[in-house]
Amino acid sequence: MSLAEGTAPGRMDRGAAGGDDAEMARFDEIMAADGRIEPTDWMPDAYRRALVRQISQHAHSEIIGMQPEGNWIGRAPSLKRKAILMAKVQDEAGHGLYLYSAAQTLGTDRDTMFEQLITGKARYSSIFNYFTPTWADMGSIGWLVDGAAICNQVPLCRASYGPYGRAMVRICKEESFHQRQGFEILLALMRGTDAQREMAQESVNRWYGPALMMFGPPDADSPNSQQSMAWNIKRFSNDELRQRFVDMLVPQAEVLGITLPDPAIAWNEERQSYDLGDLDWTEFHEVLAGRGQANAERIERRREAHEGGEWVREAARAYARKQAEAADAAEAQVA
Amino acid sequence: MASPGESGGREQWPLWEVFIRSARGLSHVHAGSLHAPDAVMAVRNARDVYTRRNEGVSVWVVPAAAITASDPDARGAFFESPQGKDYRHATYYSEADAVRHL
Ligand SMILES: [Fe+2]
Ligand SMILES: [Fe+2]
């Protein structure tokens, strides 16, 4: 828990108790006025639980999200591309950290969240359970996956929970280069040989649908959305965000010269928006249920990294302990 | 050292609050927090996490456990004094509105 976020020691569980009517009324008032809740404020249990779930899922996505791109750093086609990819992956690690910090202010410690991730109890975005067989996939991830993430995240800068909103502001600032570098990877391929253009198109064909599913199921099948929107921890519905994303993508795809793999896409003059076809939600639920291409591999890699790093953490702890003991001894001698 | 928000049997790295000065002449401002085994590592990690794009020229780290905060329950009473004392703001003095350079 972050003290400078305004939390007094030992007060973590205050909000866990039922809270009286006055506290509930005050909370409702803040929600109605689109105000902010800070860690020391009273909040309903359900709000706290929903936040921990949402923020930690988001943090896990950033952390697992390093893998599909991390595995291309060594194979990226130039030193510049390697450096860019490394900077991006490093950003994602930072995003995970900002979000874990925000979740911790709600009283859930980081080890618990790590544990939930590597034991498969916690979810992360299904998009990271797809393989990245070609270099063009680095372009598609930046353009489509980071693009969808940005679309999702910008409204969350105004989330009702203070530490979450502040983390999102920082993240959004950093994300903007992610999407652009992906777009430019695809653009470079589209300006290349026939084989390169084909590679870019084939990659977008694979990522387009899954990226659109990042916004979650259609509104009619998203039972928790209503509550999250009332709490201002979700600002727009899944379908609204998806529509907004597609409206941005279509002109960008034209610049690239890439065809979005949905023949139903057509401008709707009346709605001033693009119509789009149905997505394959069976696939979405399959991946969500753990039967995607890479679910097992991603968790296994995460577990290896976490457990393999234990000796480093232990060594750092031992070093800090010894330094502190030496400082204490020196002080005792002076006294 | 135990920090608030940390629980469980395993000894964890303490929590540090990070403050960044973005340019000379400006104050250090709270940027976020991180876990680190000691102050030296905390400063290094803070550099890596919070200043990857020239956001800072100086970093402070403070053990979160060393910060004393005002009591959130007593917020009303604690910050009561300025209430009703509008005369502490220049805008209170409206008679002077029309007068230039005042
Ligand atoms: Fe990110
Ligand atoms: Fe990103």
Tab-separated table of C-alpha atoms and ligand atoms in Angstrom:
chain	number	residue	atom	x	y	z
A	1	MET	CA	0.000	0.000	0.000
A	2	SER	CA	1.277	3.374	-0.897
A	3	LEU	CA	1.387	5.805	1.993
A	4	ALA	CA	1.952	8.837	-0.144
A	5	GLU	CA	-1.282	7.872	-1.856
A	6	GLY	CA	-2.673	9.007	1.497
A	7	THR	CA	-3.082	5.801	3.441
A	8	ALA	CA	-2.528	5.724	7.173
A	9	PRO	CA	-1.022	2.489	8.517
A	10	GLY	CA	-3.443	-0.040	9.895
A	11	ARG	CA	-6.435	1.474	8.198
A	12	MET	CA	-6.469	-0.845	5.269
A	13	ASP	CA	-9.495	-2.815	6.325
A	14	ARG	CA	-11.636	0.058	7.365
A	15	GLY	CA	-13.734	-0.108	4.251
A	16	ALA	CA	-14.169	-3.841	4.499
A	17	ALA	CA	-16.688	-3.562	7.294
A	18	GLY	CA	-20.246	-2.866	6.247
A	19	GLY	CA	-20.014	0.878	6.697
A	20	ASP	CA	-22.984	2.851	7.917
A	21	ASP	CA	-25.643	4.517	5.847
A	22	ALA	CA	-23.917	7.885	6.035
A	23	GLU	CA	-20.765	6.411	4.512
A	24	MET	CA	-22.730	4.702	1.770
A	25	ALA	CA	-24.592	7.924	1.049
A	26	ARG	CA	-21.310	9.829	0.868
A	27	PHE	CA	-19.909	7.218	-1.559
A	28	ASP	CA	-23.005	7.420	-3.763
A	29	GLU	CA	-22.731	11.190	-3.743
A	30	ILE	CA	-19.127	11.033	-4.935
A	31	MET	CA	-20.117	8.608	-7.715
A	32	ALA	CA	-23.035	10.779	-8.804
A	33	ALA	CA	-20.801	13.852	-8.932
A	34	ASP	CA	-18.172	11.933	-10.924
A	35	GLY	CA	-15.731	12.474	-8.051
A	36	ARG	CA	-12.742	10.414	-7.022
A	37	ILE	CA	-12.292	7.794	-4.325
A	38	GLU	CA	-8.898	7.680	-2.624
A	39	PRO	CA	-7.394	4.708	-0.746
A	40	THR	CA	-8.338	6.011	2.706
A	41	ASP	CA	-11.979	6.664	1.815
A	42	TRP	CA	-14.698	4.275	2.804
A	43	MET	CA	-15.863	2.174	-0.146
A	44	PRO	CA	-18.303	-0.713	-0.511
A	45	ASP	CA	-16.752	-4.169	-0.496
A	46	ALA	CA	-18.062	-4.963	-3.943
A	47	TYR	CA	-16.433	-1.819	-5.375
A	48	ARG	CA	-13.104	-2.744	-3.794
A	49	ARG	CA	-13.310	-6.323	-5.100
A	50	ALA	CA	-14.282	-5.230	-8.594
A	51	LEU	CA	-11.362	-2.806	-8.666
A	52	VAL	CA	-8.833	-5.356	-7.461
A	53	ARG	CA	-10.077	-7.773	-10.117
A	54	GLN	CA	-10.004	-5.210	-12.903
A	55	ILE	CA	-6.692	-3.558	-12.002
A	56	SER	CA	-4.831	-6.799	-11.320
A	57	GLN	CA	-6.158	-8.371	-14.538
A	58	HIS	CA	-4.925	-5.325	-16.338
A	59	ALA	CA	-1.518	-5.546	-14.609
A	60	HIS	CA	-1.224	-9.232	-15.485
A	61	SER	CA	-2.001	-8.397	-19.124
A	62	GLU	CA	0.876	-5.923	-19.241
A	63	ILE	CA	3.253	-8.484	-17.738
A	64	ILE	CA	2.170	-11.439	-19.894
A	65	GLY	CA	1.984	-9.051	-22.844
A	66	MET	CA	5.764	-8.750	-22.779
A	67	GLN	CA	6.153	-12.329	-23.987
A	68	PRO	CA	4.801	-12.295	-27.566
A	69	GLU	CA	7.060	-9.347	-28.384
A	70	GLY	CA	9.946	-10.293	-26.124
A	71	ASN	CA	10.447	-13.405	-28.183
A	72	TRP	CA	11.082	-11.259	-31.296
A	73	ILE	CA	13.713	-8.916	-29.841
A	74	GLY	CA	16.595	-11.136	-30.888
A	75	ARG	CA	15.140	-11.679	-34.368
A	76	ALA	CA	13.989	-8.137	-35.193
A	77	PRO	CA	15.400	-7.190	-38.623
A	78	SER	CA	17.648	-4.289	-37.579
A	79	LEU	CA	19.389	-2.834	-34.568
A	80	LYS	CA	16.906	0.054	-34.559
A	81	ARG	CA	13.935	-2.335	-34.552
A	82	LYS	CA	15.522	-4.346	-31.742
A	83	ALA	CA	16.064	-1.188	-29.664
A	84	ILE	CA	12.474	-0.032	-30.280
A	85	LEU	CA	11.048	-3.412	-29.353
A	86	MET	CA	13.136	-3.514	-26.195
A	87	ALA	CA	11.927	-0.039	-25.206
A	88	LYS	CA	8.341	-1.117	-25.773
A	89	VAL	CA	8.656	-4.313	-23.764
A	90	GLN	CA	10.317	-2.344	-20.972
A	91	ASP	CA	7.377	0.082	-21.017
A	92	GLU	CA	4.959	-2.824	-20.615
A	93	ALA	CA	6.872	-3.985	-17.531
A	94	GLY	CA	6.533	-0.461	-16.145
A	95	HIS	CA	2.795	-0.469	-16.887
A	96	GLY	CA	2.440	-3.693	-14.954
A	97	LEU	CA	4.248	-2.114	-12.032
A	98	TYR	CA	2.123	1.062	-11.991
A	99	LEU	CA	-1.002	-1.083	-11.977
A	100	TYR	CA	0.167	-3.521	-9.306
A	101	SER	CA	0.969	-0.464	-7.160
A	102	ALA	CA	-2.550	0.876	-7.696
A	103	ALA	CA	-4.083	-2.502	-6.804
A	104	GLN	CA	-1.954	-2.669	-3.670
A	105	THR	CA	-3.512	0.518	-2.345
A	106	LEU	CA	-6.712	-1.540	-2.076
A	107	GLY	CA	-5.068	-3.906	0.389
A	108	THR	CA	-4.022	-6.817	-1.844
A	109	ASP	CA	-0.286	-7.419	-1.727
A	110	ARG	CA	1.786	-8.081	-4.773
A	111	ASP	CA	2.849	-11.611	-3.922
A	112	THR	CA	-0.805	-12.604	-3.719
A	113	MET	CA	-1.390	-11.195	-7.197
A	114	PHE	CA	1.711	-12.914	-8.618
A	115	GLU	CA	0.557	-16.141	-7.034
A	116	GLN	CA	-2.885	-15.801	-8.598
A	117	LEU	CA	-1.303	-15.243	-12.001
A	118	ILE	CA	1.087	-18.172	-12.015
A	119	THR	CA	-1.446	-20.580	-10.553
A	120	GLY	CA	-3.910	-19.628	-13.283
A	121	LYS	CA	-6.464	-18.193	-10.826
A	122	ALA	CA	-6.233	-14.713	-12.308
A	123	ARG	CA	-7.056	-13.731	-15.846
A	124	TYR	CA	-5.230	-11.576	-18.315
A	125	SER	CA	-6.240	-10.419	-21.767
A	126	SER	CA	-6.824	-13.385	-24.106
A	127	ILE	CA	-5.047	-11.578	-26.914
A	128	PHE	CA	-1.697	-12.640	-25.470
A	129	ASN	CA	-2.545	-16.289	-25.928
A	130	TYR	CA	-1.931	-16.095	-29.665
A	131	PHE	CA	1.413	-17.017	-31.221
A	132	THR	CA	3.539	-14.516	-33.128
A	133	PRO	CA	5.014	-16.579	-35.977
A	134	THR	CA	6.054	-13.705	-38.277
A	135	TRP	CA	7.827	-10.342	-37.988
A	136	ALA	CA	4.678	-8.677	-39.317
A	137	ASP	CA	2.982	-9.775	-36.094
A	138	MET	CA	5.063	-7.151	-34.274
A	139	GLY	CA	3.435	-4.601	-36.546
A	140	SER	CA	-0.047	-6.013	-36.013
A	141	ILE	CA	0.389	-6.112	-32.252
A	142	GLY	CA	1.473	-2.485	-32.100
A	143	TRP	CA	-1.156	-1.217	-34.508
A	144	LEU	CA	-4.129	-3.384	-33.491
A	145	VAL	CA	-3.450	-4.678	-29.973
A	146	ASP	CA	-1.883	-1.570	-28.496
A	147	GLY	CA	-4.372	0.439	-30.526
A	148	ALA	CA	-7.314	-1.377	-28.946
A	149	ALA	CA	-5.666	-1.083	-25.528
A	150	ILE	CA	-5.305	2.686	-25.942
A	151	CYS	CA	-8.944	2.964	-26.974
A	152	ASN	CA	-9.876	1.110	-23.808
A	153	GLN	CA	-7.487	2.982	-21.551
A	154	VAL	CA	-7.910	6.622	-22.481
A	155	PRO	CA	-11.387	6.833	-20.890
A	156	LEU	CA	-10.016	5.073	-17.792
A	157	CYS	CA	-7.773	8.057	-17.077
A	158	ARG	CA	-11.028	9.383	-15.563
A	159	ALA	CA	-11.726	6.238	-13.517
A	160	SER	CA	-13.325	6.960	-10.169
A	161	TYR	CA	-10.530	5.330	-8.189
A	162	GLY	CA	-7.725	7.901	-7.876
A	163	PRO	CA	-4.631	5.664	-7.991
A	164	TYR	CA	-6.067	3.742	-10.976
A	165	GLY	CA	-6.805	6.894	-12.953
A	166	ARG	CA	-3.342	8.281	-12.227
A	167	ALA	CA	-1.693	5.044	-13.345
A	168	MET	CA	-3.725	5.164	-16.558
A	169	VAL	CA	-2.611	8.726	-17.304
A	170	ARG	CA	1.012	7.651	-17.095
A	171	ILE	CA	0.371	4.540	-19.185
A	172	CYS	CA	-1.529	6.359	-21.926
A	173	LYS	CA	1.311	8.843	-22.324
A	174	GLU	CA	3.702	5.977	-22.954
A	175	GLU	CA	1.393	3.897	-25.141
A	176	SER	CA	1.190	6.369	-27.975
A	177	PHE	CA	4.531	5.344	-29.422
A	178	HIS	CA	3.592	1.675	-29.228
A	179	GLN	CA	0.812	1.969	-31.755
A	180	ARG	CA	2.788	4.206	-34.081
A	181	GLN	CA	5.828	1.954	-34.203
A	182	GLY	CA	3.554	-0.991	-35.049
A	183	PHE	CA	1.885	0.984	-37.812
A	184	GLU	CA	5.286	1.877	-39.243
A	185	ILE	CA	6.431	-1.752	-39.206
A	186	LEU	CA	3.410	-2.626	-41.356
A	187	LEU	CA	3.922	0.417	-43.550
A	188	ALA	CA	7.544	-0.581	-44.212
A	189	LEU	CA	6.390	-4.082	-45.188
A	190	MET	CA	3.620	-2.723	-47.422
A	191	ARG	CA	6.211	-0.623	-49.252
A	192	GLY	CA	8.413	-3.681	-49.703
A	193	THR	CA	8.269	-6.763	-51.877
A	194	ASP	CA	5.182	-8.807	-52.736
A	195	ALA	CA	6.220	-11.359	-50.143
A	196	GLN	CA	6.462	-8.654	-47.490
A	197	ARG	CA	3.067	-7.209	-48.384
A	198	GLU	CA	1.604	-10.672	-48.212
A	199	MET	CA	3.171	-11.199	-44.808
A	200	ALA	CA	1.654	-7.956	-43.491
A	201	GLN	CA	-1.817	-8.788	-44.847
A	202	GLU	CA	-1.697	-12.357	-43.544
A	203	SER	CA	-0.741	-11.090	-40.104
A	204	VAL	CA	-3.526	-8.487	-39.976
A	205	ASN	CA	-5.952	-11.208	-41.083
A	206	ARG	CA	-5.047	-13.168	-37.945
A	207	TRP	CA	-4.986	-10.279	-35.437
A	208	TYR	CA	-7.961	-8.169	-36.489
A	209	GLY	CA	-10.689	-10.345	-34.957
A	210	PRO	CA	-8.924	-11.100	-31.687
A	211	ALA	CA	-8.018	-7.397	-31.305
A	212	LEU	CA	-11.670	-6.419	-31.670
A	213	MET	CA	-12.590	-9.010	-29.061
A	214	MET	CA	-10.278	-7.288	-26.569
A	215	PHE	CA	-13.188	-4.964	-25.776
A	216	GLY	CA	-15.109	-7.912	-24.353
A	217	PRO	CA	-18.344	-9.638	-25.362
A	218	PRO	CA	-21.259	-7.738	-26.959
A	219	ASP	CA	-23.084	-5.496	-24.495
A	220	ALA	CA	-26.021	-7.895	-24.286
A	221	ASP	CA	-23.714	-10.646	-22.953
A	222	SER	CA	-21.739	-8.473	-20.552
A	223	PRO	CA	-23.691	-8.603	-17.302
A	224	ASN	CA	-21.166	-6.803	-15.061
A	225	SER	CA	-20.738	-3.814	-17.320
A	226	GLN	CA	-23.755	-1.950	-15.986
A	227	GLN	CA	-22.416	-1.908	-12.424
A	228	SER	CA	-18.898	-0.979	-13.556
A	229	MET	CA	-20.295	1.933	-15.503
A	230	ALA	CA	-22.323	3.109	-12.520
A	231	TRP	CA	-19.098	3.059	-10.524
A	232	ASN	CA	-17.213	4.967	-13.221
A	233	ILE	CA	-14.570	2.282	-13.513
A	234	LYS	CA	-15.805	1.645	-17.038
A	235	ARG	CA	-16.713	4.704	-19.057
A	236	PHE	CA	-18.093	3.298	-22.300
A	237	SER	CA	-19.726	0.001	-23.192
A	238	ASN	CA	-17.807	-2.776	-24.969
A	239	ASP	CA	-19.661	-2.220	-28.231
A	240	GLU	CA	-19.219	1.546	-28.093
A	241	LEU	CA	-15.462	1.184	-27.692
A	242	ARG	CA	-15.283	-1.448	-30.436
A	243	GLN	CA	-17.173	0.828	-32.809
A	244	ARG	CA	-14.926	3.750	-31.990
A	245	PHE	CA	-11.878	1.577	-32.678
A	246	VAL	CA	-13.109	0.313	-36.041
A	247	ASP	CA	-13.989	3.864	-37.087
A	248	MET	CA	-10.361	4.809	-36.465
A	249	LEU	CA	-8.935	1.684	-38.116
A	250	VAL	CA	-10.666	1.832	-41.478
A	251	PRO	CA	-8.955	5.025	-42.714
A	252	GLN	CA	-5.636	3.851	-41.248
A	253	ALA	CA	-5.915	0.560	-43.134
A	254	GLU	CA	-6.453	2.568	-46.314
A	255	VAL	CA	-3.200	4.433	-45.714
A	256	LEU	CA	-1.462	1.105	-45.255
A	257	GLY	CA	-3.133	-0.451	-48.269
A	258	ILE	CA	-4.211	-3.349	-46.082
A	259	THR	CA	-7.647	-4.955	-46.279
A	260	LEU	CA	-9.406	-5.492	-42.964
A	261	PRO	CA	-10.656	-9.103	-42.977
A	262	ASP	CA	-14.334	-8.273	-42.603
A	263	PRO	CA	-16.307	-8.028	-45.856
A	264	ALA	CA	-19.218	-6.515	-43.943
A	265	ILE	CA	-17.343	-3.310	-43.195
A	266	ALA	CA	-19.222	-0.470	-44.859
A	267	TRP	CA	-19.798	3.200	-44.123
A	268	ASN	CA	-23.198	3.838	-42.617
A	269	GLU	CA	-24.218	7.356	-43.525
A	270	GLU	CA	-27.070	7.414	-41.048
A	271	ARG	CA	-24.944	6.436	-38.056
A	272	GLN	CA	-21.850	8.258	-39.327
A	273	SER	CA	-19.953	5.079	-38.456
A	274	TYR	CA	-18.772	1.892	-40.086
A	275	ASP	CA	-20.958	-1.202	-39.950
A	276	LEU	CA	-19.086	-4.357	-39.118
A	277	GLY	CA	-19.715	-8.092	-39.277
A	278	ASP	CA	-20.061	-10.567	-36.427
A	279	LEU	CA	-17.026	-11.822	-34.579
A	280	ASP	CA	-16.241	-15.437	-33.755
A	281	TRP	CA	-17.188	-15.460	-30.082
A	282	THR	CA	-16.827	-19.234	-29.856
A	283	GLU	CA	-13.116	-18.750	-30.389
A	284	PHE	CA	-13.070	-16.001	-27.769
A	285	HIS	CA	-14.648	-18.279	-25.176
A	286	GLU	CA	-12.353	-21.150	-26.108
A	287	VAL	CA	-9.255	-19.009	-25.494
A	288	LEU	CA	-10.793	-17.608	-22.320
A	289	ALA	CA	-11.359	-21.155	-21.113
A	290	GLY	CA	-7.639	-21.831	-21.478
A	291	ARG	CA	-7.715	-23.546	-24.855
A	292	GLY	CA	-5.893	-20.887	-26.851
A	293	GLN	CA	-2.624	-21.424	-28.695
A	294	ALA	CA	-0.324	-20.250	-25.961
A	295	ASN	CA	-2.201	-20.184	-22.621
A	296	ALA	CA	-0.076	-22.883	-20.996
A	297	GLU	CA	3.180	-21.599	-22.423
A	298	ARG	CA	2.609	-18.022	-21.255
A	299	ILE	CA	1.912	-19.054	-17.670
A	300	GLU	CA	4.802	-21.492	-17.667
A	301	ARG	CA	7.215	-18.797	-18.884
A	302	ARG	CA	5.921	-16.440	-16.205
A	303	ARG	CA	6.353	-19.057	-13.512
A	304	GLU	CA	9.898	-19.833	-14.666
A	305	ALA	CA	10.798	-16.145	-14.636
A	306	HIS	CA	9.289	-15.626	-11.189
A	307	GLU	CA	10.782	-18.710	-9.600
A	308	GLY	CA	14.063	-18.387	-11.475
A	309	GLY	CA	14.449	-14.869	-10.106
A	310	GLU	CA	13.943	-15.896	-6.499
A	311	TRP	CA	17.669	-16.280	-5.812
A	312	VAL	CA	18.281	-12.741	-7.087
A	313	ARG	CA	15.585	-11.324	-4.814
A	314	GLU	CA	16.952	-13.326	-1.892
A	315	ALA	CA	20.519	-12.132	-2.562
A	316	ALA	CA	19.347	-8.504	-2.675
A	317	ARG	CA	17.472	-8.993	0.600
A	318	ALA	CA	20.531	-10.575	2.246
A	319	TYR	CA	22.771	-7.751	1.032
A	320	ALA	CA	20.372	-5.096	2.336
A	321	ARG	CA	20.125	-6.923	5.685
A	322	LYS	CA	23.912	-7.087	6.056
A	323	GLN	CA	24.344	-3.434	5.124
A	324	ALA	CA	21.724	-2.458	7.698
A	325	GLU	CA	23.375	-4.608	10.378
A	326	ALA	CA	26.789	-3.075	9.630
A	327	ALA	CA	25.292	0.403	9.874
A	328	ASP	CA	23.661	-0.488	13.209
A	329	ALA	CA	26.944	-1.868	14.571
A	330	ALA	CA	28.840	1.247	13.526
A	331	GLU	CA	26.230	3.384	15.247
A	332	ALA	CA	26.429	1.323	18.425
A	333	GLN	CA	30.176	1.806	18.495
A	334	VAL	CA	29.871	5.575	18.252
A	335	ALA	CA	27.389	5.528	21.130
B	1	MET	CA	11.107	-3.778	7.777
B	2	ALA	CA	7.404	-4.182	7.195
B	3	SER	CA	5.495	-1.733	5.080
B	4	PRO	CA	1.772	-1.203	5.238
B	5	GLY	CA	-0.090	-3.217	2.663
B	6	GLU	CA	2.436	-6.002	2.840
B	7	SER	CA	1.292	-9.144	4.521
B	8	GLY	CA	1.970	-12.831	4.462
B	9	GLY	CA	4.769	-14.817	6.013
B	10	ARG	CA	7.435	-14.249	3.390
B	11	GLU	CA	9.817	-11.404	3.940
B	12	GLN	CA	9.197	-8.884	1.186
B	13	TRP	CA	11.110	-5.935	-0.090
B	14	PRO	CA	9.970	-2.731	1.585
B	15	LEU	CA	7.891	-0.164	-0.266
B	16	TRP	CA	9.400	3.167	-1.291
B	17	GLU	CA	7.654	6.312	-2.401
B	18	VAL	CA	9.301	8.007	-5.368
B	19	PHE	CA	9.564	11.772	-5.900
B	20	ILE	CA	10.887	13.267	-9.140
B	21	ARG	CA	12.157	16.752	-9.911
B	22	SER	CA	11.332	17.254	-13.577
B	23	ALA	CA	13.578	20.278	-14.107
B	24	ARG	CA	15.840	22.524	-12.107
B	25	GLY	CA	13.826	25.157	-10.303
B	26	LEU	CA	10.803	22.896	-9.753
B	27	SER	CA	9.829	20.883	-6.667
B	28	HIS	CA	10.147	17.139	-6.396
B	29	VAL	CA	6.693	15.703	-7.038
B	30	HIS	CA	5.332	12.308	-6.041
B	31	ALA	CA	5.544	9.981	-9.050
B	32	GLY	CA	4.580	6.610	-7.605
B	33	SER	CA	5.955	3.810	-5.527
B	34	LEU	CA	8.020	0.676	-5.883
B	35	HIS	CA	9.507	-2.196	-3.922
B	36	ALA	CA	13.273	-2.451	-3.456
B	37	PRO	CA	15.575	-4.155	-0.953
B	38	ASP	CA	17.481	-0.996	-0.045
B	39	ALA	CA	17.747	2.720	-0.811
B	40	VAL	CA	20.409	2.351	-3.503
B	41	MET	CA	18.352	-0.159	-5.443
B	42	ALA	CA	15.234	1.935	-4.893
B	43	VAL	CA	16.870	4.968	-6.534
B	44	ARG	CA	18.067	2.872	-9.470
B	45	ASN	CA	14.729	1.197	-9.978
B	46	ALA	CA	12.983	4.556	-9.706
B	47	ARG	CA	15.213	5.869	-12.472
B	48	ASP	CA	14.332	2.890	-14.679
B	49	VAL	CA	10.625	2.959	-13.943
B	50	TYR	CA	9.835	6.661	-13.776
B	51	THR	CA	12.417	8.513	-15.891
B	52	ARG	CA	12.744	6.560	-19.139
B	53	ARG	CA	11.824	9.649	-21.170
B	54	ASN	CA	13.810	12.394	-19.483
B	55	GLU	CA	11.078	12.995	-16.919
B	56	GLY	CA	13.554	13.897	-14.221
B	57	VAL	CA	16.822	15.497	-13.217
B	58	SER	CA	16.640	14.290	-9.615
B	59	VAL	CA	15.007	11.403	-7.757
B	60	TRP	CA	14.149	11.031	-4.082
B	61	VAL	CA	13.044	7.769	-2.527
B	62	VAL	CA	11.461	7.640	0.920
B	63	PRO	CA	10.581	4.469	2.838
B	64	ALA	CA	6.775	4.411	2.775
B	65	ALA	CA	6.806	3.348	6.418
B	66	ALA	CA	8.580	6.597	7.353
B	67	ILE	CA	5.736	8.808	6.161
B	68	THR	CA	3.279	10.087	8.729
B	69	ALA	CA	-0.082	10.966	7.260
B	70	SER	CA	-2.953	13.003	8.657
B	71	ASP	CA	-5.837	10.940	9.993
B	72	PRO	CA	-8.292	10.359	7.137
B	73	ASP	CA	-11.147	9.884	9.652
B	74	ALA	CA	-10.577	13.318	11.139
B	75	ARG	CA	-10.308	15.002	7.764
B	76	GLY	CA	-13.239	17.314	8.374
B	77	ALA	CA	-12.032	18.749	11.659
B	78	PHE	CA	-8.380	18.769	10.691
B	79	PHE	CA	-8.878	20.949	7.635
B	80	GLU	CA	-11.662	23.059	9.118
B	81	SER	CA	-9.688	26.217	9.791
B	82	PRO	CA	-9.785	27.747	6.259
B	83	GLN	CA	-13.570	27.221	5.992
B	84	GLY	CA	-15.452	30.488	5.770
B	85	LYS	CA	-12.250	32.512	5.526
B	86	ASP	CA	-12.705	33.680	1.969
B	87	TYR	CA	-10.936	36.896	2.919
B	88	ARG	CA	-7.679	34.980	2.541
B	89	HIS	CA	-8.181	35.059	-1.235
B	90	ALA	CA	-7.694	38.074	-3.454
B	91	THR	CA	-11.035	37.371	-5.147
B	92	TYR	CA	-12.856	38.256	-1.904
B	93	TYR	CA	-12.096	41.948	-2.434
B	94	SER	CA	-14.533	42.697	-5.267
B	95	GLU	CA	-14.697	46.465	-4.741
B	96	ALA	CA	-11.218	46.598	-6.222
B	97	ASP	CA	-12.250	44.722	-9.398
B	98	ALA	CA	-12.475	47.787	-11.595
B	99	VAL	CA	-9.218	49.294	-10.429
B	100	ARG	CA	-6.224	48.484	-12.626
B	101	HIS	CA	-2.975	46.946	-11.405
B	102	LEU	CA	-4.518	45.998	-8.058
C	1	FE	FE	1.002	-1.264	-21.857
C	2	FE	FE	1.710	-1.037	-25.106
